[in-house]
mmCIF file of C-alpha atoms in Angstrom:
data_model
loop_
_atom_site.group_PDB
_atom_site.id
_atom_site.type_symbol
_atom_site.label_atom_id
_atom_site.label_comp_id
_atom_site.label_asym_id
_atom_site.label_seq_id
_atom_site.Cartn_x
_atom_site.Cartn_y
_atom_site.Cartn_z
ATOM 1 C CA UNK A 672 22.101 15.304 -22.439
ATOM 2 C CA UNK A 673 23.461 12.384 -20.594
ATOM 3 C CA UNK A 674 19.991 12.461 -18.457
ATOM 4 C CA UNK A 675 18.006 12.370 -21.467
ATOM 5 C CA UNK A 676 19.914 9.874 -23.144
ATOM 6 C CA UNK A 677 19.504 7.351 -20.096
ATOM 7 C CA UNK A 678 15.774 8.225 -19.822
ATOM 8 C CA UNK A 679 15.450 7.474 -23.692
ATOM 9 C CA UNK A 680 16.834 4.317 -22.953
ATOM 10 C CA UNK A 681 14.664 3.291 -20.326
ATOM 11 C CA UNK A 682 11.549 4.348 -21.924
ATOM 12 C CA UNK A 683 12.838 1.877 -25.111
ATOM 13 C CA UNK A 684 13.039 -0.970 -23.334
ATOM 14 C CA UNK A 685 9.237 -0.086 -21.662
ATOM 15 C CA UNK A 686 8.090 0.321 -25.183
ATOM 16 C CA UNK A 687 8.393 -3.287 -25.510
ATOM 17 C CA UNK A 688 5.859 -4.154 -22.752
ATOM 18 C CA UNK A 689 2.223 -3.911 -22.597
ATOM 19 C CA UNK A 690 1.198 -1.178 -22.455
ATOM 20 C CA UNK A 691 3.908 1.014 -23.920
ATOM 21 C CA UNK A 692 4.557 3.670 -20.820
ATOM 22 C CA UNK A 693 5.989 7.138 -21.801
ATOM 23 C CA UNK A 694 7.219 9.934 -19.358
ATOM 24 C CA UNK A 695 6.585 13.206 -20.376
ATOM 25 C CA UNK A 696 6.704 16.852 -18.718
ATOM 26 C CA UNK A 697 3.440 17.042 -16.759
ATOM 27 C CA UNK A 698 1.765 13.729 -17.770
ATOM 28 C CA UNK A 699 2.715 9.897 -18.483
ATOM 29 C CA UNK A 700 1.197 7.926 -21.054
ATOM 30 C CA UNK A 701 0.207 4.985 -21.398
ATOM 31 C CA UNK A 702 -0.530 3.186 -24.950
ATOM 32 C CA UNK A 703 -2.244 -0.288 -25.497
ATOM 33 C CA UNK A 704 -1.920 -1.995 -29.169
ATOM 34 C CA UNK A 705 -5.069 -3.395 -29.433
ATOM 35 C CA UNK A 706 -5.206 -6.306 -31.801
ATOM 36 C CA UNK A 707 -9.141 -5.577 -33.516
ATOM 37 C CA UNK A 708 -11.912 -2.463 -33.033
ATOM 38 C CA UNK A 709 -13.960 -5.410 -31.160
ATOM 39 C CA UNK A 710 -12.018 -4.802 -28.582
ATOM 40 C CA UNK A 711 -14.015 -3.160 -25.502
ATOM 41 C CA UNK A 712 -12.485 -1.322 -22.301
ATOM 42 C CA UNK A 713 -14.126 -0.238 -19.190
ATOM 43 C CA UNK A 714 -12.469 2.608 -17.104
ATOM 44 C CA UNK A 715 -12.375 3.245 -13.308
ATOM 45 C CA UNK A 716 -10.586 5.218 -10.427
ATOM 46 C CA UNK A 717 -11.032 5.122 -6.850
ATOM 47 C CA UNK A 718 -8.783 5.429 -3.825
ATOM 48 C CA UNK A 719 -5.557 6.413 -5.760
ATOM 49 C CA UNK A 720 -5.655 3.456 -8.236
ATOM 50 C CA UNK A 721 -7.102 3.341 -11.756
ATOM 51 C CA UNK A 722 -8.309 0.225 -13.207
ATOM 52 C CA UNK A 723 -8.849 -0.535 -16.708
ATOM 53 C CA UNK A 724 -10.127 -3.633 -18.510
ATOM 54 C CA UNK A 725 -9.620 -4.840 -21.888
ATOM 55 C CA UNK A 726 -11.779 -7.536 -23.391
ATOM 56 C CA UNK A 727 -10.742 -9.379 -26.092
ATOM 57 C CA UNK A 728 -7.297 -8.925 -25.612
ATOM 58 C CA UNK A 729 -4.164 -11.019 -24.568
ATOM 59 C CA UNK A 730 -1.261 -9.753 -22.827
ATOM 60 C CA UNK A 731 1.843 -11.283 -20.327
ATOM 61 C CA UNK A 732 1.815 -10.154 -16.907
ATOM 62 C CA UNK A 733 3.748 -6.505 -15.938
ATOM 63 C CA UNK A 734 4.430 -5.199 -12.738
ATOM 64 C CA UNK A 735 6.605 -2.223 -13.541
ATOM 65 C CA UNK A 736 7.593 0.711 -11.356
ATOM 66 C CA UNK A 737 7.339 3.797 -13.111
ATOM 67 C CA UNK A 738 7.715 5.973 -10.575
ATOM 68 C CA UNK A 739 6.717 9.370 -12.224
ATOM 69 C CA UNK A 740 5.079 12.343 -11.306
ATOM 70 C CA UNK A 741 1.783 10.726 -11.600
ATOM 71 C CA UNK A 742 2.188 7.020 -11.385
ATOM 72 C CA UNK A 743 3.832 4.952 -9.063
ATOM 73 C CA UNK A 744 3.735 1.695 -11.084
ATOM 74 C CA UNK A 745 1.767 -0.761 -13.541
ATOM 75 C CA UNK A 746 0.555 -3.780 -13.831
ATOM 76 C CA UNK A 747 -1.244 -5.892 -16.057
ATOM 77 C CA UNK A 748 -3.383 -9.120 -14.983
ATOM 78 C CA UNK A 749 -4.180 -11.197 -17.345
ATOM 79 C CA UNK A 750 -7.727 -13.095 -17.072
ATOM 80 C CA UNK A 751 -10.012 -15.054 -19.139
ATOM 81 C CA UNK A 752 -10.835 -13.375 -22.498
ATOM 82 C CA UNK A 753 -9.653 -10.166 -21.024
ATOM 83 C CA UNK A 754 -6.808 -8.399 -19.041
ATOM 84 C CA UNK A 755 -6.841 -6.076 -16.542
ATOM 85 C CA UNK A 756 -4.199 -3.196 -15.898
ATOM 86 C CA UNK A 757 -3.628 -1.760 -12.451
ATOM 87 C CA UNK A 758 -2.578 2.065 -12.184
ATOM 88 C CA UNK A 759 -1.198 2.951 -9.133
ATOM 89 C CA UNK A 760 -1.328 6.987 -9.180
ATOM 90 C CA UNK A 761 0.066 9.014 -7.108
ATOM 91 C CA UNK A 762 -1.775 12.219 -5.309
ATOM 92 C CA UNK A 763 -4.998 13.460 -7.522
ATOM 93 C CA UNK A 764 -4.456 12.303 -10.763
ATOM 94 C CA UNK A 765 -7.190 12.946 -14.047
ATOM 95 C CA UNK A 766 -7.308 10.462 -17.285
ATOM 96 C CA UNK A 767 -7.697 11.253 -20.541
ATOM 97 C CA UNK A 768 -8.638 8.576 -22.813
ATOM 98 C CA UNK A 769 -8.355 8.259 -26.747
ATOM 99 C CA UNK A 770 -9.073 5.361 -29.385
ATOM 100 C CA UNK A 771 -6.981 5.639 -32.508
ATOM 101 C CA UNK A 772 -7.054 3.592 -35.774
ATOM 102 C CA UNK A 773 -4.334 2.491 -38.518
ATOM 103 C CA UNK A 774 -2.849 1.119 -35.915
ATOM 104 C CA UNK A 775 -5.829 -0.033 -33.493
ATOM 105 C CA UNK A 776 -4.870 1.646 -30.021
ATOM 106 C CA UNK A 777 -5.838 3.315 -27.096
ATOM 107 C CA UNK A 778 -4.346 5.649 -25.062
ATOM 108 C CA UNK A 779 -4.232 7.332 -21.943
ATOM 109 C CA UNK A 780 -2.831 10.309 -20.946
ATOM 110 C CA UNK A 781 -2.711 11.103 -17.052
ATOM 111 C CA UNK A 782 -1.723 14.012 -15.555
ATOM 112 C CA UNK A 783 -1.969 15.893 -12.096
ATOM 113 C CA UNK A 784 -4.905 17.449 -11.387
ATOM 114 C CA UNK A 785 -4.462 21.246 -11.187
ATOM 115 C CA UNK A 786 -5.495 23.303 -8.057
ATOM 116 C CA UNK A 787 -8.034 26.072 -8.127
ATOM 117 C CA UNK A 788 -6.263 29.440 -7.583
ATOM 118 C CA UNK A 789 -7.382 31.330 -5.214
ATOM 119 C CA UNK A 790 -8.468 35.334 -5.962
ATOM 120 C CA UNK A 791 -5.996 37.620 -4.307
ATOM 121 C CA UNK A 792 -8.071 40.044 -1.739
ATOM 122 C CA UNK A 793 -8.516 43.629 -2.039
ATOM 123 C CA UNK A 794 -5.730 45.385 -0.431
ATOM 124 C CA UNK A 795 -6.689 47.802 2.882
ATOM 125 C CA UNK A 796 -5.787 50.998 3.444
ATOM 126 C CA UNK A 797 -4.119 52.021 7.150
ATOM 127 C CA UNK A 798 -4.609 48.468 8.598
ATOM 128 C CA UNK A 799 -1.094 47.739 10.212
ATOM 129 C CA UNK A 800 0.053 44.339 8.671
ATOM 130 C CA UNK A 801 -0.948 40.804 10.863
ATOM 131 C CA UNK A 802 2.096 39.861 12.788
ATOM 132 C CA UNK A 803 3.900 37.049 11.115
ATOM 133 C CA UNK A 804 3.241 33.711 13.114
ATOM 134 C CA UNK A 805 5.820 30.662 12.201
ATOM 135 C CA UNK A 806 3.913 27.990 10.601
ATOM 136 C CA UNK A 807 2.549 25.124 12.668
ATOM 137 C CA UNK A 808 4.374 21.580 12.017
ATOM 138 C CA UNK A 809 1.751 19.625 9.518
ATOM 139 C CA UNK A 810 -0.136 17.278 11.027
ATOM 140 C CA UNK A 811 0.842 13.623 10.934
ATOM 141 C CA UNK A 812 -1.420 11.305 9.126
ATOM 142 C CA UNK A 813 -1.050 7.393 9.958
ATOM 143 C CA UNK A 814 -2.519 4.768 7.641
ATOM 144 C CA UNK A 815 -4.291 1.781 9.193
ATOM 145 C CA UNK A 816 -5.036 -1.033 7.199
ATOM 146 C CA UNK A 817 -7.352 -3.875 9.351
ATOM 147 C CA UNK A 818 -6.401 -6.939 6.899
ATOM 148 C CA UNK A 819 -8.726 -8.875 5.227
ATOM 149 C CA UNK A 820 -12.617 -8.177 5.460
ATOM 150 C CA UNK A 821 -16.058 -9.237 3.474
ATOM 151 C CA UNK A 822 -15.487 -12.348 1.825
ATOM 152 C CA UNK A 823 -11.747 -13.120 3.294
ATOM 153 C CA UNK A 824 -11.984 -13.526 7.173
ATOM 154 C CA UNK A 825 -8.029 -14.190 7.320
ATOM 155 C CA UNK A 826 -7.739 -17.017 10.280
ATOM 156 C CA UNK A 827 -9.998 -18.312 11.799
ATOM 157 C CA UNK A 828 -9.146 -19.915 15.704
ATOM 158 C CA UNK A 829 -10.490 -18.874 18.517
ATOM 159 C CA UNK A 830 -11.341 -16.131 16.590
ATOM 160 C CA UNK A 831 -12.198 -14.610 13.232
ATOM 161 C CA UNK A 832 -9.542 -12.191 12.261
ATOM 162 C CA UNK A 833 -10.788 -9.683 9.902
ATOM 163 C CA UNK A 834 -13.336 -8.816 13.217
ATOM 164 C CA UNK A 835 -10.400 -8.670 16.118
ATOM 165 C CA UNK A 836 -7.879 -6.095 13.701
ATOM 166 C CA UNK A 837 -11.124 -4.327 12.389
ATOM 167 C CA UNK A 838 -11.796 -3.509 16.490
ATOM 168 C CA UNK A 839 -8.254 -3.536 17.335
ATOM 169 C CA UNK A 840 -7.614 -0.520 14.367
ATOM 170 C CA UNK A 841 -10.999 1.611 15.174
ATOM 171 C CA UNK A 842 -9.329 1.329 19.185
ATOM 172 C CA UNK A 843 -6.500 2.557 17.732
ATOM 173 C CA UNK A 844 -7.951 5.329 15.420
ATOM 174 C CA UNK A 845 -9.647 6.778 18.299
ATOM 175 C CA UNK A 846 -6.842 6.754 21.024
ATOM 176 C CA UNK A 847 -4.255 8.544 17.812
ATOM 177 C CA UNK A 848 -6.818 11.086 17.382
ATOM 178 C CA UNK A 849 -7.173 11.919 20.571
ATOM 179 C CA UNK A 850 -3.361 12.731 20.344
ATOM 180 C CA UNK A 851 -3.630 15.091 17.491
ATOM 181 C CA UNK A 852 -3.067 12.296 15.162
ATOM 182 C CA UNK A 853 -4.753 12.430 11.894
ATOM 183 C CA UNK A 854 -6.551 8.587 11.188
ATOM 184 C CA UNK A 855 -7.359 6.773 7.971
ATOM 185 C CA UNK A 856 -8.584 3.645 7.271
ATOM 186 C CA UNK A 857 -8.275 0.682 4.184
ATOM 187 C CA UNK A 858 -11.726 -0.121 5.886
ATOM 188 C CA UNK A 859 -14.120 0.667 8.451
ATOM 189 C CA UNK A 860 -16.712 -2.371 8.477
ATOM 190 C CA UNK A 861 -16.551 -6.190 7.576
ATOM 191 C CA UNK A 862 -15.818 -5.572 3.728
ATOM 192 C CA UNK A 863 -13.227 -6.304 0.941
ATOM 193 C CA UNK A 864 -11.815 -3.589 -1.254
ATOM 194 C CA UNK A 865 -12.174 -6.028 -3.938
ATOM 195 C CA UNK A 866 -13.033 -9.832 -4.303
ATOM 196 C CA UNK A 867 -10.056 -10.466 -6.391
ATOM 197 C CA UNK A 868 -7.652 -10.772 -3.598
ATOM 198 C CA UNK A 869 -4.953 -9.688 -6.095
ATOM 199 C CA UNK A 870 -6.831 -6.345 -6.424
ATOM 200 C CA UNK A 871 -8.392 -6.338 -2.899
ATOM 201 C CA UNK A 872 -4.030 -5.854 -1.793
ATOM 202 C CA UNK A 873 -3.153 -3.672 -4.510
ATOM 203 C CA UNK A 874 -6.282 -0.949 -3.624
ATOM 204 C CA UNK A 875 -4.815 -1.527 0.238
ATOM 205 C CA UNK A 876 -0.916 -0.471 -1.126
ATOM 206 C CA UNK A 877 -2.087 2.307 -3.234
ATOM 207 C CA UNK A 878 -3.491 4.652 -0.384
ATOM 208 C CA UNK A 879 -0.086 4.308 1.172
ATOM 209 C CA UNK A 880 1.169 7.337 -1.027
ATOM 210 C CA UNK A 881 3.707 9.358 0.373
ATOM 211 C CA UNK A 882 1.979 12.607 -0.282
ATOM 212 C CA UNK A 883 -0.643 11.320 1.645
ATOM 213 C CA UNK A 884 0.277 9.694 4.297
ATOM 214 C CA UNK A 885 3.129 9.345 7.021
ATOM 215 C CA UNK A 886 2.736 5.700 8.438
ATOM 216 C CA UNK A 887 1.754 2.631 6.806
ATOM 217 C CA UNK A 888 0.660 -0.231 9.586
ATOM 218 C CA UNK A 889 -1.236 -3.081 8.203
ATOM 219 C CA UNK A 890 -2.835 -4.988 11.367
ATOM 220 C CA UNK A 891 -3.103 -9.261 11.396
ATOM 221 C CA UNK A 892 -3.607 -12.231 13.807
ATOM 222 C CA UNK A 893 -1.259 -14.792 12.818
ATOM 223 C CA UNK A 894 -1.402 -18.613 13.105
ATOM 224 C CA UNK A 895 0.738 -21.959 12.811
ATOM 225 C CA UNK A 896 -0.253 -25.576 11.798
ATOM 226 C CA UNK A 897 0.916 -26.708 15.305
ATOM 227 C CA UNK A 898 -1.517 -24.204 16.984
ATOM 228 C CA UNK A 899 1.975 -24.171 19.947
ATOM 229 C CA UNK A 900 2.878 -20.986 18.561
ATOM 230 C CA UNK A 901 2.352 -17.272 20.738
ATOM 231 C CA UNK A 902 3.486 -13.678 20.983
ATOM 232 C CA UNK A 903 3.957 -10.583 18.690
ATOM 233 C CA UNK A 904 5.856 -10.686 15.221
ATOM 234 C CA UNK A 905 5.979 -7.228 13.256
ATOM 235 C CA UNK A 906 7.075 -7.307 9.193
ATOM 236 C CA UNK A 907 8.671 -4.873 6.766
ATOM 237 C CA UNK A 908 9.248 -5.085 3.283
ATOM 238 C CA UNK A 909 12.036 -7.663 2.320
ATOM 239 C CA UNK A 910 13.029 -10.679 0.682
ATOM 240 C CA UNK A 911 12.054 -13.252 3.610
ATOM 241 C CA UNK A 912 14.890 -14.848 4.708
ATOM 242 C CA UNK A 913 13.900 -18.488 6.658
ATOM 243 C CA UNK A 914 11.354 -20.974 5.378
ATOM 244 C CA UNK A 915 8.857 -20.229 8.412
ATOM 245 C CA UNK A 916 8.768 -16.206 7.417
ATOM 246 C CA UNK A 917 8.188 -17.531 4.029
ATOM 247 C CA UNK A 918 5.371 -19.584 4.106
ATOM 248 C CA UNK A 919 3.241 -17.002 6.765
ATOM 249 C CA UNK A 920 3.915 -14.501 3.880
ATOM 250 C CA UNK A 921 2.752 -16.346 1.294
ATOM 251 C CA UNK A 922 -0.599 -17.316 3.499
ATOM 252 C CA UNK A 923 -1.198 -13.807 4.038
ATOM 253 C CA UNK A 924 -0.822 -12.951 0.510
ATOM 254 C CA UNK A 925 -3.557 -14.993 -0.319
ATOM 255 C CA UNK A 926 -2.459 -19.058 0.459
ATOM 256 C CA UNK A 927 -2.519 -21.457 -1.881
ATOM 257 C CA UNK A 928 -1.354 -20.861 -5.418
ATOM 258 C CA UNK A 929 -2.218 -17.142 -5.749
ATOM 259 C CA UNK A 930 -0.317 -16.372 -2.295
ATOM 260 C CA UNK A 931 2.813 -18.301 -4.031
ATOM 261 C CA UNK A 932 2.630 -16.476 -7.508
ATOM 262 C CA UNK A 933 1.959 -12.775 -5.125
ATOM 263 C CA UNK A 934 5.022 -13.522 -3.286
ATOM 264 C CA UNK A 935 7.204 -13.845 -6.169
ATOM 265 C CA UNK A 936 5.815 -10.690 -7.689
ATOM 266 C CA UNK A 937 6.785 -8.933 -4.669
ATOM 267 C CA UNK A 938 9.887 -10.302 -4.496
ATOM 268 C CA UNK A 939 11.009 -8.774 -7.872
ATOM 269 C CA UNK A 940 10.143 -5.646 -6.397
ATOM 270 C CA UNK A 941 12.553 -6.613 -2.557
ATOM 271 C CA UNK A 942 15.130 -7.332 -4.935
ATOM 272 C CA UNK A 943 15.058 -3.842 -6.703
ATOM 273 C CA UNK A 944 15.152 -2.250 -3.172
ATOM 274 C CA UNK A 945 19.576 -2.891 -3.316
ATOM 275 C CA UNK A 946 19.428 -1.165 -6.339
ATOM 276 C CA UNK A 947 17.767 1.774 -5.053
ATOM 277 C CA UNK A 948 18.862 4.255 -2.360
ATOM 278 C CA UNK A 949 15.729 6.085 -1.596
ATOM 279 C CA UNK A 950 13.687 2.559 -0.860
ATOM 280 C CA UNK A 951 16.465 1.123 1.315
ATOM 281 C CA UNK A 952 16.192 4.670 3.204
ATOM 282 C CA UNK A 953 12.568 3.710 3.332
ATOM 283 C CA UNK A 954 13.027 0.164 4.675
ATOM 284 C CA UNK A 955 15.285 1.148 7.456
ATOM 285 C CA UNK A 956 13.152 3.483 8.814
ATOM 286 C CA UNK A 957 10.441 0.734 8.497
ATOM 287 C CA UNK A 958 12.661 -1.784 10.026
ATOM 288 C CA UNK A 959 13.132 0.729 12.876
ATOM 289 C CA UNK A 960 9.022 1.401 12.858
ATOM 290 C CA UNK A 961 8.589 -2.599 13.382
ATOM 291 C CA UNK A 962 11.119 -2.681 16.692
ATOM 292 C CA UNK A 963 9.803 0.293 18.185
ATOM 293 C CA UNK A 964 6.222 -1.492 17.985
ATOM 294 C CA UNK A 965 7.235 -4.876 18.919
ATOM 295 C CA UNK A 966 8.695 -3.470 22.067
ATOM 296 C CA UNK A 967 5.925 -1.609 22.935
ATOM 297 C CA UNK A 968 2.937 -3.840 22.073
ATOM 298 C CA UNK A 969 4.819 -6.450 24.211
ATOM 299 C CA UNK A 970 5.202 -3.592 27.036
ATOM 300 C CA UNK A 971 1.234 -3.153 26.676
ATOM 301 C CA UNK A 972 0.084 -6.667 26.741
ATOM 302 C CA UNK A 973 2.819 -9.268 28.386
ATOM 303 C CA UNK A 974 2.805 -10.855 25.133
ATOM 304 C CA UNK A 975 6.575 -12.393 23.973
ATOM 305 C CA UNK A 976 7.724 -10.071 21.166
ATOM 306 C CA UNK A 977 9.190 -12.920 19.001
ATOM 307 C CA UNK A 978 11.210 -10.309 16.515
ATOM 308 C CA UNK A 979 10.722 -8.237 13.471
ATOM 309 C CA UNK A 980 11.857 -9.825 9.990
ATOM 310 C CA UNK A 981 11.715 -8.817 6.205
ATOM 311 C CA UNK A 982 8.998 -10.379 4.307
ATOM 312 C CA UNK A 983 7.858 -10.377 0.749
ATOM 313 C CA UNK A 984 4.367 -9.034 1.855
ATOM 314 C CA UNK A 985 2.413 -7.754 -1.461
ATOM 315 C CA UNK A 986 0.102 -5.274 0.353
ATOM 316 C CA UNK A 987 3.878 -3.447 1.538
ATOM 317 C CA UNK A 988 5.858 -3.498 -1.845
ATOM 318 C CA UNK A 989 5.653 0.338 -3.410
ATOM 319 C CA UNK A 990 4.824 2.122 0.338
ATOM 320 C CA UNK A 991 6.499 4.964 0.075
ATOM 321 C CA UNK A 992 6.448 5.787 3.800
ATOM 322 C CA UNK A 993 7.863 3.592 7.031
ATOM 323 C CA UNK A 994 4.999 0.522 6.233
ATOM 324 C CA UNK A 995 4.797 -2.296 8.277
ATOM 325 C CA UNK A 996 2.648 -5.480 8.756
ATOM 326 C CA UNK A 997 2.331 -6.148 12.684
ATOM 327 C CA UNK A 998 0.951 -9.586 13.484
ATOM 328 C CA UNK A 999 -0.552 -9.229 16.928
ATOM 329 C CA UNK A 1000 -0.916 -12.626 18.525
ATOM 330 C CA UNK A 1001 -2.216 -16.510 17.388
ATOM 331 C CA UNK A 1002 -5.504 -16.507 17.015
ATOM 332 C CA UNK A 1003 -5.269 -20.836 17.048
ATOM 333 C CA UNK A 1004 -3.232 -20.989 20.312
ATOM 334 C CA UNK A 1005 -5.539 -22.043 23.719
ATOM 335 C CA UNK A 1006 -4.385 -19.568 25.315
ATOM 336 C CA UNK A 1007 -3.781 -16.413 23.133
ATOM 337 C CA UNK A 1008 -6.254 -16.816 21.069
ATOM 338 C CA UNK A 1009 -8.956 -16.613 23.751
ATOM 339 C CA UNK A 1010 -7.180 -13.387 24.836
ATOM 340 C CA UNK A 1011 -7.659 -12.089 21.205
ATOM 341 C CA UNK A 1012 -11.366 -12.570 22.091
ATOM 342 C CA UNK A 1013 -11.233 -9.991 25.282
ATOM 343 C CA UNK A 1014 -12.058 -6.340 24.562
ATOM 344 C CA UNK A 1015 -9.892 -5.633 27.152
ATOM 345 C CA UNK A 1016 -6.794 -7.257 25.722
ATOM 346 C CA UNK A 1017 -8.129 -5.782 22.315
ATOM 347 C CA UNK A 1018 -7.639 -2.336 23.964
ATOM 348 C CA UNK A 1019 -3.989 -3.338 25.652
ATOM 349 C CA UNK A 1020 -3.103 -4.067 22.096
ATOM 350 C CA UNK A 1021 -4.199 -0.577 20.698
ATOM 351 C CA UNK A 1022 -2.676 1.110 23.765
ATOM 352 C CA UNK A 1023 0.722 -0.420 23.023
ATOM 353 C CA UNK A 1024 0.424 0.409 18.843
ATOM 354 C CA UNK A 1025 -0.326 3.846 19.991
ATOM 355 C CA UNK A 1026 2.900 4.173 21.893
ATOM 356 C CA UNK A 1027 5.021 2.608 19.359
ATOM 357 C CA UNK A 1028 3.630 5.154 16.758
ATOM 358 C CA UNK A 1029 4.263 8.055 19.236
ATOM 359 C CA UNK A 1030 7.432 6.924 20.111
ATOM 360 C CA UNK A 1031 8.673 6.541 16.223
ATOM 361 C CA UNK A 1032 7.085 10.150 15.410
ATOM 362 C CA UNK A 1033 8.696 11.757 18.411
ATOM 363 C CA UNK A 1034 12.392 10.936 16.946
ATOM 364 C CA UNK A 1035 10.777 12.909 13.891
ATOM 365 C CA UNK A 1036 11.562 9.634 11.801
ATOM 366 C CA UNK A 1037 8.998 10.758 8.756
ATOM 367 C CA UNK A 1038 8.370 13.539 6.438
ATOM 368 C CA UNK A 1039 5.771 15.118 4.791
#
């Protein structure tokens, strides 16, 4: 009773945002006031995030965590003449959609998508029964996300980032796969998940679902105004804590304006981690991921690991798995950068993230 009570509670005080989110048993629902029958909505749903539009509406920005069965949070954009909601689902999740009247609304209803049972085989006569076998350990998956792509190219020095962590991640895919490893990728050519960087981030985060996947490592070439700057930084998720931290997360979330207002979304969402004990779980392991790959990417390439640090990165704020953003050199130093620009140093780097990742499974520091 106490459960339910706290629950009702917390589902009040959601009523009062936009959309109104209820948790339910075996679906959550989501329900938009809509302020005329004008108003339009387009619905979409690809790579573990649904994305509706509503035109003609207005609405205050939301980034909730729900954190139920089927969603992992919500957020609402709002844009010009219209406002977009973000649905970050977890696993393989089916919407329903209804328009009501007398009050204008519209409603959706998602809920897990139900397996196929499979048909139970005729039983044999006088066939001894297969010995039992104990069942093999599942396979690890790791999550590589190259950053940037399409119409961001991220830094641009001695060389164009989204190309060197697009090569530096397919390196990588093929060296973990060779180890048993299972491999997938944000992207696999020069393209953007969406040209609203905003979005393009969010579609990244959302395949980092820890029913998924195992390991989250995002992959970027940093850079400095002074261009003096070289060696190997690796982020988790965290409220940054110097000025210098600060300002390369808020250039990675997008510079300018947008990277300012992304980092203080994300940091509403670092400063929930000391209120929960499963996502500071989470962030140590993370923070344990990023020193195991520091050390061995500098191991690999002679590069100066300069540390790991908490940052306020919005592409790492719901992983549910050990997630971490590894910068792997300056691409605007003389020196570094033009090492960025040899396949062969491409393929030290890759060498040493593939012993950091081995080296963090081994210790059996994730769960499926």
């Amino acid at each position: 009773m106490r459960v339910f009570l706290l629950v009702g509670v917390w589902l009040w005080s959601l009523a009062l945002a936009f959309p109104r989110i209820g948790v339910h048993e075996g679906f959550t629902r989501l329900v938009f006031d809509l302020p005329s029958k004008e108003v339009q909505h387009t619905l979409s749903q690809e790579n573990g995030l649904l994305v509706l539009i509503l035109k003609g509406v207005k609405a205050a920005p939301l980034d909730q965590v729900v954190n139920s069965s089927e969603v992992a949070s919500v957020q609402t954009v709002p844009e010009e003449g219209q406002v977009r909601v973000l649905v970050r689902l977890k696993g393989a999740v089916e919407a329903t959609v209804r328009r009501y009247s007398d009050p204008e609304r519209l409603v959706v209803d998602l809920s897990l998508k139900k397996e196929a049972s499979t048909p139970a085989k005729p039983a044999q006569a006088n066939v001894d029964p297969p010995r039992s076998r104990p069942p093999k350990p599942p396979k690890p998956v790791v999550l590589l996300d190259p950053g940037h792509g399409g119409v961001d190219p991220g830094m641009v020095g001695y060389v164009v980032e989204k190309e060197v962590v697009l090569d530096v991640a397919l390196r990588l895919k093929r060296l973990l796969e060779k180890e048993g490893i299972e491999v997938r990728l944000t992207r696999d050519r020069d393209m953007h998940l969406s040209p609203d960087k905003r979005e393009d981030l969010s579609r990244r985060a959302a395949l980092a679902d820890s029913s998924q996947v195992n390991l989250f490592i995002s992959i970027h070439v940093n850079a400095t105004p002074t261009r003096t700057a070289q060696g190997l930084e690796v982020f988790y998720f965290g409220q940054a804590q110097s000025s210098g931290v600060l300002a390369q997360v808020i250039r990675e979330n997008g510079g300018g304006e947008l990277g300012q207002r992304l980092t203080q979304e994300a940091r509403t969402v670092a400063e929930r981690i000391l209120f929960d004990i499963v996502a500071q779980a989470n962030q140590r392991y993370s923070q344990r991921l990023a020193e195991t790959l520091g050390r061995k990417l500098s191991q690999a390439t002679g590069s100066p690991f300069r540390g790991s640090f908490p940052g306020d990165f919005f592409v790492l704020r719901y992983a549910k798995v050990p997630a971490v953003l590894v910068e792997i050199g300056f691409g605007d130093h003389p020196v570094e950068g033009r090492r960025l620009a040899d396949p062969a140093y491409r393929e030290k780097v890759a060498q040493g993230l593939l012993s950091g990742i081995l080296t963090f499974l081994a210790n059996g520091a994730y769960a499926r």
